[in-house]
Amino acid sequence: QVRGPGLGVVGVSKGAEVALAMATFLPQVVATVWINGTAFLHGNPLVYKELRIPPIPYFTERVLFTEVGAMDNSAIFADPRDPAYRASAIPVEKVRGKVLFVVGEADRSFNSKLFAELALARMPPESGRILSYPGAGHLIEPPGSPLCSYSSIRGTPRPLAWGGELQPHARAQEHSWQEILQFLELHLGSVATMKL
């Protein structure tokens, strides 16, 4: 249900990268939930009006394979702190709303904790905070969702490893869901206060 005037955005993985870019460039986005994403463009450029942010290339030759033969992509991302990639950073210093970063520390897709910390360090004071969960994997979803440590996605020759340990991941989903709901209600307004 759209209440307005501000919008909330929730993104996971590549969607979190897009959500952070929306928070940066669209003033109507006042609350952003970023779940295990990046703070730099990877693979594809961001083109918005006259702006073009170049991507950091994927280094697919660095793919690792798990004990069950799934692809572990954690090594295909270059170190975003390398000055050569400065132009690929999403300019989060322009964020006007609030951002909640949700991080699974056992994410086997990429180092989302590092990306969250780098983004938060460049954002305006008090505009974001990080929830970090040891043992949680990449796909942090609503409570009751099963842990998905591996899955196939279109365009990959083998399943991808997402990481996570069963109990810590489940606890992270339960805790983060309550935090996400409170965050969105705080910044978007309560349903109880909405005029019908």
PDB file of C-alpha atoms in Angstrom:
ATOM      1  CA  GLN A   1       0.000   0.000   0.000  1.00  0.00           C
ATOM      2  CA  VAL A   2       1.408   3.399  -0.957  1.00  0.00           C
ATOM      3  CA  ARG A   3       0.906   6.022   1.710  1.00  0.00           C
ATOM      4  CA  GLY A   4       3.425   8.639   0.626  1.00  0.00           C
ATOM      5  CA  PRO A   5       4.946  11.050   0.437  1.00  0.00           C
ATOM      6  CA  GLY A   6       8.182   9.130   1.055  1.00  0.00           C
ATOM      7  CA  LEU A   7       8.969   5.708  -0.372  1.00  0.00           C
ATOM      8  CA  GLY A   8      10.713   2.742   1.189  1.00  0.00           C
ATOM      9  CA  VAL A   9      12.923   0.378  -0.789  1.00  0.00           C
ATOM     10  CA  VAL A  10      14.124  -3.108   0.189  1.00  0.00           C
ATOM     11  CA  GLY A  11      16.834  -4.850  -1.842  1.00  0.00           C
ATOM     12  CA  VAL A  12      18.862  -8.045  -1.497  1.00  0.00           C
ATOM     13  CA  SER A  13      22.180  -8.780  -3.258  1.00  0.00           C
ATOM     14  CA  LYS A  14      22.318  -6.954  -6.629  1.00  0.00           C
ATOM     15  CA  GLY A  15      18.936  -5.485  -5.673  1.00  0.00           C
ATOM     16  CA  ALA A  16      20.587  -3.900  -2.608  1.00  0.00           C
ATOM     17  CA  GLU A  17      23.099  -2.206  -4.908  1.00  0.00           C
ATOM     18  CA  VAL A  18      20.164  -0.821  -6.917  1.00  0.00           C
ATOM     19  CA  ALA A  19      18.321   0.197  -3.725  1.00  0.00           C
ATOM     20  CA  LEU A  20      21.365   2.122  -2.494  1.00  0.00           C
ATOM     21  CA  ALA A  21      21.630   3.910  -5.840  1.00  0.00           C
ATOM     22  CA  MET A  22      17.917   4.807  -5.602  1.00  0.00           C
ATOM     23  CA  ALA A  23      18.473   6.222  -2.101  1.00  0.00           C
ATOM     24  CA  THR A  24      21.349   8.276  -3.500  1.00  0.00           C
ATOM     25  CA  PHE A  25      19.606   9.795  -6.514  1.00  0.00           C
ATOM     26  CA  LEU A  26      15.866   9.779  -5.772  1.00  0.00           C
ATOM     27  CA  PRO A  27      14.828  12.207  -3.010  1.00  0.00           C
ATOM     28  CA  GLN A  28      11.460  10.504  -2.553  1.00  0.00           C
ATOM     29  CA  VAL A  29      13.257   7.376  -1.236  1.00  0.00           C
ATOM     30  CA  VAL A  30      13.369   8.082   2.497  1.00  0.00           C
ATOM     31  CA  ALA A  31      13.957   4.575   3.906  1.00  0.00           C
ATOM     32  CA  THR A  32      16.204   1.936   2.347  1.00  0.00           C
ATOM     33  CA  VAL A  33      16.820  -1.603   3.591  1.00  0.00           C
ATOM     34  CA  TRP A  34      20.041  -2.941   2.070  1.00  0.00           C
ATOM     35  CA  ILE A  35      20.546  -6.699   2.595  1.00  0.00           C
ATOM     36  CA  ASN A  36      23.955  -8.169   1.705  1.00  0.00           C
ATOM     37  CA  GLY A  37      24.709  -5.911  -1.222  1.00  0.00           C
ATOM     38  CA  THR A  38      27.537  -3.758  -2.459  1.00  0.00           C
ATOM     39  CA  ALA A  39      28.215  -0.037  -2.392  1.00  0.00           C
ATOM     40  CA  PHE A  40      30.050  -0.014  -5.726  1.00  0.00           C
ATOM     41  CA  LEU A  41      28.815  -0.793  -9.213  1.00  0.00           C
ATOM     42  CA  HIS A  42      29.838  -4.265 -10.346  1.00  0.00           C
ATOM     43  CA  GLY A  43      29.476  -5.788 -13.786  1.00  0.00           C
ATOM     44  CA  ASN A  44      27.107  -3.155 -15.198  1.00  0.00           C
ATOM     45  CA  PRO A  45      27.378   0.638 -15.215  1.00  0.00           C
ATOM     46  CA  LEU A  46      24.802   2.859 -13.583  1.00  0.00           C
ATOM     47  CA  VAL A  47      23.350   5.373 -16.021  1.00  0.00           C
ATOM     48  CA  TYR A  48      21.075   8.070 -14.595  1.00  0.00           C
ATOM     49  CA  LYS A  49      20.270  11.250 -16.527  1.00  0.00           C
ATOM     50  CA  GLU A  50      23.687  12.631 -17.568  1.00  0.00           C
ATOM     51  CA  LEU A  51      25.548  10.566 -14.961  1.00  0.00           C
ATOM     52  CA  ARG A  52      27.408   7.343 -15.757  1.00  0.00           C
ATOM     53  CA  ILE A  53      29.157   5.378 -13.015  1.00  0.00           C
ATOM     54  CA  PRO A  54      31.546   2.769 -14.440  1.00  0.00           C
ATOM     55  CA  PRO A  55      31.466  -0.741 -12.998  1.00  0.00           C
ATOM     56  CA  ILE A  56      34.222  -2.724 -11.377  1.00  0.00           C
ATOM     57  CA  PRO A  57      34.644  -5.790 -13.590  1.00  0.00           C
ATOM     58  CA  TYR A  58      33.926  -9.268 -12.279  1.00  0.00           C
ATOM     59  CA  PHE A  59      37.065 -11.404 -12.153  1.00  0.00           C
ATOM     60  CA  THR A  60      35.392 -14.707 -13.044  1.00  0.00           C
ATOM     61  CA  GLU A  61      38.719 -16.497 -13.273  1.00  0.00           C
ATOM     62  CA  ARG A  62      38.832 -16.213  -9.459  1.00  0.00           C
ATOM     63  CA  VAL A  63      35.692 -18.328  -8.907  1.00  0.00           C
ATOM     64  CA  LEU A  64      36.179 -20.923  -6.198  1.00  0.00           C
ATOM     65  CA  PHE A  65      34.320 -24.225  -5.987  1.00  0.00           C
ATOM     66  CA  THR A  66      32.929 -25.625  -2.767  1.00  0.00           C
ATOM     67  CA  GLU A  67      33.209 -29.199  -1.572  1.00  0.00           C
ATOM     68  CA  VAL A  68      29.871 -29.945  -3.307  1.00  0.00           C
ATOM     69  CA  GLY A  69      30.902 -28.276  -6.584  1.00  0.00           C
ATOM     70  CA  ALA A  70      28.948 -25.037  -6.180  1.00  0.00           C
ATOM     71  CA  MET A  71      30.441 -21.716  -7.240  1.00  0.00           C
ATOM     72  CA  ASP A  72      31.732 -19.487  -4.443  1.00  0.00           C
ATOM     73  CA  ASN A  73      31.843 -15.979  -5.908  1.00  0.00           C
ATOM     74  CA  SER A  74      33.398 -14.258  -2.888  1.00  0.00           C
ATOM     75  CA  ALA A  75      36.763 -13.862  -4.654  1.00  0.00           C
ATOM     76  CA  ILE A  76      35.490 -12.443  -7.981  1.00  0.00           C
ATOM     77  CA  PHE A  77      35.065  -8.950  -6.509  1.00  0.00           C
ATOM     78  CA  ALA A  78      38.125  -6.690  -6.557  1.00  0.00           C
ATOM     79  CA  ASP A  79      39.015  -4.809  -3.403  1.00  0.00           C
ATOM     80  CA  PRO A  80      36.806  -1.708  -3.566  1.00  0.00           C
ATOM     81  CA  ARG A  81      39.368   0.230  -1.491  1.00  0.00           C
ATOM     82  CA  ASP A  82      41.769   0.159  -4.461  1.00  0.00           C
ATOM     83  CA  PRO A  83      42.010   3.774  -5.709  1.00  0.00           C
ATOM     84  CA  ALA A  84      41.570   2.481  -9.276  1.00  0.00           C
ATOM     85  CA  TYR A  85      37.900   1.772  -8.444  1.00  0.00           C
ATOM     86  CA  ARG A  86      37.036   5.066  -6.736  1.00  0.00           C
ATOM     87  CA  ALA A  87      34.861   6.134  -9.694  1.00  0.00           C
ATOM     88  CA  SER A  88      32.726   2.976  -9.284  1.00  0.00           C
ATOM     89  CA  ALA A  89      31.502   3.935  -5.816  1.00  0.00           C
ATOM     90  CA  ILE A  90      27.835   4.798  -5.463  1.00  0.00           C
ATOM     91  CA  PRO A  91      28.000   8.432  -4.218  1.00  0.00           C
ATOM     92  CA  VAL A  92      26.220   7.677  -0.939  1.00  0.00           C
ATOM     93  CA  GLU A  93      27.316  11.005   0.517  1.00  0.00           C
ATOM     94  CA  LYS A  94      24.224  12.335  -1.342  1.00  0.00           C
ATOM     95  CA  VAL A  95      21.782  10.071   0.537  1.00  0.00           C
ATOM     96  CA  ARG A  96      19.010  12.196   2.105  1.00  0.00           C
ATOM     97  CA  GLY A  97      16.982   9.426   3.711  1.00  0.00           C
ATOM     98  CA  LYS A  98      17.915   6.635   6.118  1.00  0.00           C
ATOM     99  CA  VAL A  99      19.578   3.322   5.275  1.00  0.00           C
ATOM    100  CA  LEU A 100      19.504   0.102   7.293  1.00  0.00           C
ATOM    101  CA  PHE A 101      22.350  -2.236   6.294  1.00  0.00           C
ATOM    102  CA  VAL A 102      21.674  -5.932   7.067  1.00  0.00           C
ATOM    103  CA  VAL A 103      24.792  -8.089   6.867  1.00  0.00           C
ATOM    104  CA  GLY A 104      25.329 -11.839   7.024  1.00  0.00           C
ATOM    105  CA  GLU A 105      28.914 -12.376   8.142  1.00  0.00           C
ATOM    106  CA  ALA A 106      28.971 -15.910   6.644  1.00  0.00           C
ATOM    107  CA  ASP A 107      27.947 -14.577   3.216  1.00  0.00           C
ATOM    108  CA  ARG A 108      29.821 -16.611   0.574  1.00  0.00           C
ATOM    109  CA  SER A 109      28.761 -14.389  -2.288  1.00  0.00           C
ATOM    110  CA  PHE A 110      30.814 -11.346  -1.267  1.00  0.00           C
ATOM    111  CA  ASN A 111      32.095  -9.376   1.693  1.00  0.00           C
ATOM    112  CA  SER A 112      28.901  -7.449   2.324  1.00  0.00           C
ATOM    113  CA  LYS A 113      30.088  -6.299   5.753  1.00  0.00           C
ATOM    114  CA  LEU A 114      33.000  -4.449   4.126  1.00  0.00           C
ATOM    115  CA  PHE A 115      30.668  -2.819   1.581  1.00  0.00           C
ATOM    116  CA  ALA A 116      28.273  -1.709   4.331  1.00  0.00           C
ATOM    117  CA  GLU A 117      31.117  -0.243   6.400  1.00  0.00           C
ATOM    118  CA  LEU A 118      32.589   1.605   3.401  1.00  0.00           C
ATOM    119  CA  ALA A 119      29.186   3.070   2.508  1.00  0.00           C
ATOM    120  CA  LEU A 120      28.372   4.108   6.064  1.00  0.00           C
ATOM    121  CA  ALA A 121      31.746   5.851   6.431  1.00  0.00           C
ATOM    122  CA  ARG A 122      30.918   8.127   3.466  1.00  0.00           C
ATOM    123  CA  MET A 123      27.273   8.811   4.320  1.00  0.00           C
ATOM    124  CA  PRO A 124      25.965  11.848   6.205  1.00  0.00           C
ATOM    125  CA  PRO A 125      26.080  11.387  10.010  1.00  0.00           C
ATOM    126  CA  GLU A 126      23.109   9.536  11.523  1.00  0.00           C
ATOM    127  CA  SER A 127      21.817   8.483   8.100  1.00  0.00           C
ATOM    128  CA  GLY A 128      22.530   4.773   8.437  1.00  0.00           C
ATOM    129  CA  ARG A 129      23.289   1.872  10.706  1.00  0.00           C
ATOM    130  CA  ILE A 130      24.501  -1.705  10.326  1.00  0.00           C
ATOM    131  CA  LEU A 131      22.944  -4.897  11.703  1.00  0.00           C
ATOM    132  CA  SER A 132      25.621  -7.591  11.412  1.00  0.00           C
ATOM    133  CA  TYR A 133      24.956 -11.286  12.035  1.00  0.00           C
ATOM    134  CA  PRO A 134      27.732 -13.864  12.572  1.00  0.00           C
ATOM    135  CA  GLY A 135      26.825 -17.189  10.961  1.00  0.00           C
ATOM    136  CA  ALA A 136      24.178 -15.704   8.650  1.00  0.00           C
ATOM    137  CA  GLY A 137      24.503 -16.203   4.905  1.00  0.00           C
ATOM    138  CA  HIS A 138      23.700 -14.113   1.854  1.00  0.00           C
ATOM    139  CA  LEU A 139      19.948 -14.668   1.476  1.00  0.00           C
ATOM    140  CA  ILE A 140      18.505 -13.162   4.659  1.00  0.00           C
ATOM    141  CA  GLU A 141      14.737 -13.401   4.204  1.00  0.00           C
ATOM    142  CA  PRO A 142      11.625 -13.142   6.431  1.00  0.00           C
ATOM    143  CA  PRO A 143      11.406 -15.475   9.460  1.00  0.00           C
ATOM    144  CA  GLY A 144      10.413 -19.026   8.692  1.00  0.00           C
ATOM    145  CA  SER A 145      12.114 -18.950   5.295  1.00  0.00           C
ATOM    146  CA  PRO A 146      14.404 -21.961   4.991  1.00  0.00           C
ATOM    147  CA  LEU A 147      18.158 -21.431   4.868  1.00  0.00           C
ATOM    148  CA  CYS A 148      19.217 -21.466   1.232  1.00  0.00           C
ATOM    149  CA  SER A 149      22.944 -22.250   1.261  1.00  0.00           C
ATOM    150  CA  TYR A 150      23.070 -23.142  -2.448  1.00  0.00           C
ATOM    151  CA  SER A 151      20.812 -22.491  -5.397  1.00  0.00           C
ATOM    152  CA  SER A 152      20.830 -22.336  -9.158  1.00  0.00           C
ATOM    153  CA  ILE A 153      20.252 -19.042 -10.903  1.00  0.00           C
ATOM    154  CA  ARG A 154      19.820 -18.319 -14.580  1.00  0.00           C
ATOM    155  CA  GLY A 155      23.067 -17.746 -16.444  1.00  0.00           C
ATOM    156  CA  THR A 156      25.385 -19.709 -14.166  1.00  0.00           C
ATOM    157  CA  PRO A 157      26.741 -23.133 -15.133  1.00  0.00           C
ATOM    158  CA  ARG A 158      26.586 -24.457 -11.554  1.00  0.00           C
ATOM    159  CA  PRO A 159      24.697 -23.649  -8.359  1.00  0.00           C
ATOM    160  CA  LEU A 160      25.945 -20.702  -6.317  1.00  0.00           C
ATOM    161  CA  ALA A 161      27.069 -20.879  -2.685  1.00  0.00           C
ATOM    162  CA  TRP A 162      25.273 -18.346  -0.465  1.00  0.00           C
ATOM    163  CA  GLY A 163      26.621 -19.464   2.908  1.00  0.00           C
ATOM    164  CA  GLY A 164      25.072 -19.470   6.346  1.00  0.00           C
ATOM    165  CA  GLU A 165      24.723 -21.815   9.283  1.00  0.00           C
ATOM    166  CA  LEU A 166      21.234 -23.060  10.135  1.00  0.00           C
ATOM    167  CA  GLN A 167      20.610 -21.694  13.651  1.00  0.00           C
ATOM    168  CA  PRO A 168      22.540 -18.392  13.401  1.00  0.00           C
ATOM    169  CA  HIS A 169      20.900 -17.705  10.035  1.00  0.00           C
ATOM    170  CA  ALA A 170      17.417 -18.401  11.414  1.00  0.00           C
ATOM    171  CA  ARG A 171      18.086 -16.101  14.390  1.00  0.00           C
ATOM    172  CA  ALA A 172      19.316 -13.392  12.009  1.00  0.00           C
ATOM    173  CA  GLN A 173      16.134 -13.665   9.946  1.00  0.00           C
ATOM    174  CA  GLU A 174      13.934 -13.377  13.050  1.00  0.00           C
ATOM    175  CA  HIS A 175      15.854 -10.427  14.537  1.00  0.00           C
ATOM    176  CA  SER A 176      16.417  -8.515  11.290  1.00  0.00           C
ATOM    177  CA  TRP A 177      12.739  -8.835  10.290  1.00  0.00           C
ATOM    178  CA  GLN A 178      11.617  -7.082  13.468  1.00  0.00           C
ATOM    179  CA  GLU A 179      14.298  -4.428  12.998  1.00  0.00           C
ATOM    180  CA  ILE A 180      13.294  -3.904   9.345  1.00  0.00           C
ATOM    181  CA  LEU A 181       9.622  -3.487  10.253  1.00  0.00           C
ATOM    182  CA  GLN A 182      10.460  -0.988  13.013  1.00  0.00           C
ATOM    183  CA  PHE A 183      12.809   0.918  10.703  1.00  0.00           C
ATOM    184  CA  LEU A 184      10.215   1.191   7.933  1.00  0.00           C
ATOM    185  CA  GLU A 185       7.458   2.165  10.347  1.00  0.00           C
ATOM    186  CA  LEU A 186       9.666   4.825  11.947  1.00  0.00           C
ATOM    187  CA  HIS A 187      10.613   6.427   8.641  1.00  0.00           C
ATOM    188  CA  LEU A 188       7.460   5.813   6.607  1.00  0.00           C
ATOM    189  CA  GLY A 189       4.785   6.164   9.307  1.00  0.00           C
ATOM    190  CA  SER A 190       2.534   3.672  11.004  1.00  0.00           C
ATOM    191  CA  VAL A 191      -0.426   2.074   9.276  1.00  0.00           C
ATOM    192  CA  ALA A 192      -2.462   3.112  12.345  1.00  0.00           C
ATOM    193  CA  THR A 193      -1.810   6.798  11.616  1.00  0.00           C
ATOM    194  CA  MET A 194      -2.771   6.517   7.961  1.00  0.00           C
ATOM    195  CA  LYS A 195      -5.969   8.219   6.797  1.00  0.00           C
ATOM    196  CA  LEU A 196      -8.225   5.980   4.767  1.00  0.00           C
TER     197      LEU A 196
END
